[in-house]
Amino acid sequence: MVAIYLDPALCPIVWREPTVVDTSGLLGHLLVHLVAELDEARRRRAQAVIFDLLHRLRVARLDVPAPSDDRARAVAEALVANPADDRSLSDWGRHVGASGRTLARIIERETGLGFEQWRTRIRVATALPALASGTNVTHAAHEVGYASASAFVAAFKRTVGVSPGAYFSNVHAP
């Protein structure tokens, strides 16, 4: 990892929140170049080019709302620990001391999602780091509880809006 500090007074970009950028190619080389001891003039020239090259990457956000009810939170923690756990809502209800219907109402009220949609988000969110590190889709799908890669890809696309391949199409090898 390289930490680069740029002079904010010279920066023409106004981003109000942390922003993902692609640092491959020339931009990446310039950032590494700034690590070297440079005189002020060379540093300013490199920074000016960097500011020209900075462009936001489109990133789909995947929020997985966490319930606050103890019973639903216990289910959430268990599913995050083992997203392949395919227990039904009734089974989960028995496990946490509630009926399946009660648990369904709690989850929907606190997350805004039905149980299956919520579990799918947990599974997709859990698979993202593995996919980002290069794990193939079939392996990631099985790890989070899908019987086939195609079922996982369909769920991923329903949840995120694009396939895993499209989601990671802007990710470049270092």
Coordinates of C-alpha atoms in Angstrom, one line a residue:
M1 CA 0.0 0.0 0.0
V2 CA 1.2 3.5 -0.8
A3 CA -0.2 6.6 1.0
I4 CA 0.1 9.8 -1.1
Y5 CA -0.8 13.2 0.3
L6 CA -1.8 15.8 -2.3
D7 CA -2.1 19.5 -1.7
P8 CA -5.9 20.1 -1.4
A9 CA -5.4 23.7 -2.4
L10 CA -4.2 22.6 -5.8
C11 CA -7.0 20.0 -6.3
P12 CA -9.8 21.0 -8.7
I13 CA -11.9 18.0 -7.7
V14 CA -14.6 18.3 -5.1
W15 CA -15.8 14.9 -3.9
R16 CA -17.7 15.0 -0.6
E17 CA -17.2 11.4 0.3
P18 CA -14.6 8.6 -0.1
T19 CA -14.5 7.7 -3.8
V20 CA -13.2 4.6 -5.6
V21 CA -10.8 5.4 -8.4
D22 CA -8.9 3.2 -10.9
T23 CA -5.2 3.5 -10.2
S24 CA -4.0 1.3 -13.0
G25 CA -1.9 2.5 -15.9
L26 CA -0.4 5.9 -15.9
L27 CA -2.2 7.1 -12.7
G28 CA -0.7 4.2 -10.7
H29 CA 2.8 5.0 -12.0
L30 CA 2.4 8.6 -11.1
L31 CA 1.3 7.8 -7.6
V32 CA 4.4 5.6 -7.1
H33 CA 6.5 8.4 -8.7
L34 CA 5.3 10.8 -5.9
V35 CA 6.8 8.6 -3.3
A36 CA 10.2 9.6 -4.5
E37 CA 12.0 12.7 -3.2
L38 CA 10.9 15.4 -5.7
D39 CA 11.5 19.1 -5.8
E40 CA 8.4 21.2 -5.5
A41 CA 8.1 22.0 -9.2
R42 CA 8.3 18.3 -10.2
R43 CA 5.8 17.4 -7.5
R44 CA 3.3 20.0 -8.6
R45 CA 3.6 18.9 -12.3
A46 CA 2.9 15.3 -11.3
Q47 CA 0.0 16.3 -9.1
A48 CA -1.6 18.3 -11.9
V49 CA -1.5 15.3 -14.2
I50 CA -2.9 13.1 -11.4
F51 CA -5.8 15.4 -10.9
D52 CA -6.5 15.2 -14.6
L53 CA -6.5 11.4 -14.5
L54 CA -8.7 10.9 -11.4
H55 CA -12.1 9.6 -12.4
R56 CA -14.7 7.9 -10.2
L57 CA -15.5 4.3 -10.7
R58 CA -19.1 3.3 -10.7
V59 CA -19.6 1.1 -7.7
A60 CA -22.8 -0.7 -6.8
R61 CA -23.4 -0.6 -3.1
L62 CA -24.7 -3.6 -1.3
D63 CA -26.3 -2.8 2.0
V64 CA -27.3 -5.6 4.2
P65 CA -29.5 -4.2 6.9
A66 CA -28.9 -5.7 10.4
P67 CA -31.9 -6.2 12.6
S68 CA -31.8 -5.1 16.2
D69 CA -34.2 -7.7 17.6
D70 CA -32.2 -10.4 19.5
R71 CA -33.8 -13.3 17.7
A72 CA -33.3 -11.8 14.2
R73 CA -29.8 -10.7 15.0
A74 CA -29.0 -14.2 16.1
V75 CA -30.1 -15.5 12.7
A76 CA -28.1 -12.7 11.0
E77 CA -24.9 -13.6 12.9
A78 CA -25.4 -17.3 12.1
L79 CA -25.9 -16.6 8.4
V80 CA -22.9 -14.3 8.2
A81 CA -20.8 -17.0 9.8
N82 CA -22.2 -19.7 7.6
P83 CA -24.1 -18.3 4.6
A84 CA -24.6 -21.8 3.2
D85 CA -26.9 -22.7 6.1
D86 CA -30.2 -23.3 4.2
R87 CA -32.5 -23.7 7.2
S88 CA -36.1 -22.5 6.5
L89 CA -37.6 -19.6 8.3
S90 CA -39.6 -22.0 10.5
D91 CA -36.4 -23.8 11.4
W92 CA -34.7 -20.6 12.2
G93 CA -37.7 -19.5 14.3
R94 CA -37.5 -22.7 16.4
H95 CA -33.8 -22.2 16.8
V96 CA -34.2 -18.6 18.2
G97 CA -37.5 -19.1 20.1
A98 CA -40.0 -17.6 17.7
S99 CA -42.5 -18.8 15.2
G100 CA -41.5 -18.6 11.6
R101 CA -44.2 -15.9 11.0
T102 CA -43.0 -13.8 13.9
L103 CA -39.4 -14.0 12.7
A104 CA -40.5 -13.1 9.2
R105 CA -42.4 -10.0 10.5
I106 CA -39.4 -8.9 12.6
I107 CA -37.0 -9.3 9.7
E108 CA -39.2 -7.4 7.3
R109 CA -40.0 -4.7 9.7
E110 CA -36.3 -4.1 10.7
T111 CA -34.6 -4.7 7.4
G112 CA -37.3 -3.7 4.9
L113 CA -36.7 -7.1 3.1
G114 CA -38.4 -10.4 3.1
F115 CA -36.4 -13.3 4.6
E116 CA -35.2 -14.8 1.3
Q117 CA -34.2 -11.5 -0.2
W118 CA -32.4 -10.6 3.0
R119 CA -30.6 -14.0 3.1
T120 CA -29.6 -13.5 -0.6
R121 CA -28.0 -10.2 0.2
I122 CA -26.1 -11.7 3.0
R123 CA -24.9 -14.5 0.7
V124 CA -23.9 -12.1 -2.1
A125 CA -22.2 -9.7 0.3
T126 CA -20.3 -12.6 1.8
A127 CA -19.1 -13.8 -1.6
L128 CA -17.9 -10.4 -2.7
P129 CA -14.4 -10.5 -1.0
A130 CA -13.7 -14.0 -2.3
L131 CA -14.7 -12.9 -5.9
A132 CA -12.6 -9.8 -5.6
S133 CA -9.6 -11.8 -4.6
G134 CA -10.0 -14.0 -7.7
T135 CA -12.0 -17.0 -6.5
N136 CA -14.0 -18.4 -9.4
V137 CA -17.7 -18.0 -9.4
T138 CA -18.5 -21.7 -9.0
H139 CA -16.4 -22.0 -5.9
A140 CA -17.8 -18.8 -4.4
A141 CA -21.4 -19.9 -5.2
H142 CA -20.9 -23.2 -3.4
E143 CA -19.2 -21.5 -0.4
V144 CA -22.3 -19.3 0.2
G145 CA -24.9 -22.0 -0.4
Y146 CA -25.8 -22.1 -4.1
A147 CA -26.0 -25.5 -5.8
S148 CA -24.8 -24.0 -9.1
A149 CA -22.9 -21.1 -10.5
S150 CA -25.8 -20.1 -12.7
A151 CA -28.2 -19.9 -9.7
F152 CA -25.7 -17.7 -7.9
V153 CA -25.1 -15.4 -10.9
A154 CA -28.9 -15.0 -11.2
A155 CA -29.2 -14.1 -7.5
F156 CA -26.2 -11.8 -7.8
K157 CA -27.6 -10.0 -10.8
R158 CA -31.0 -9.6 -9.1
T159 CA -29.3 -8.2 -6.0
V160 CA -26.6 -6.0 -7.4
G161 CA -28.0 -5.2 -10.9
V162 CA -25.2 -6.8 -12.9
S163 CA -23.4 -10.2 -13.1
P164 CA -20.3 -10.8 -11.0
G165 CA -18.2 -10.5 -14.2
A166 CA -19.7 -7.1 -15.0
Y167 CA -19.3 -6.0 -11.4
F168 CA -15.6 -6.7 -11.4
S169 CA -14.9 -5.6 -15.0
N170 CA -13.3 -2.4 -13.7
V171 CA -11.0 -4.3 -11.4
H172 CA -7.4 -4.7 -12.7
A173 CA -4.6 -6.8 -11.6
P174 CA -2.0 -4.9 -9.7

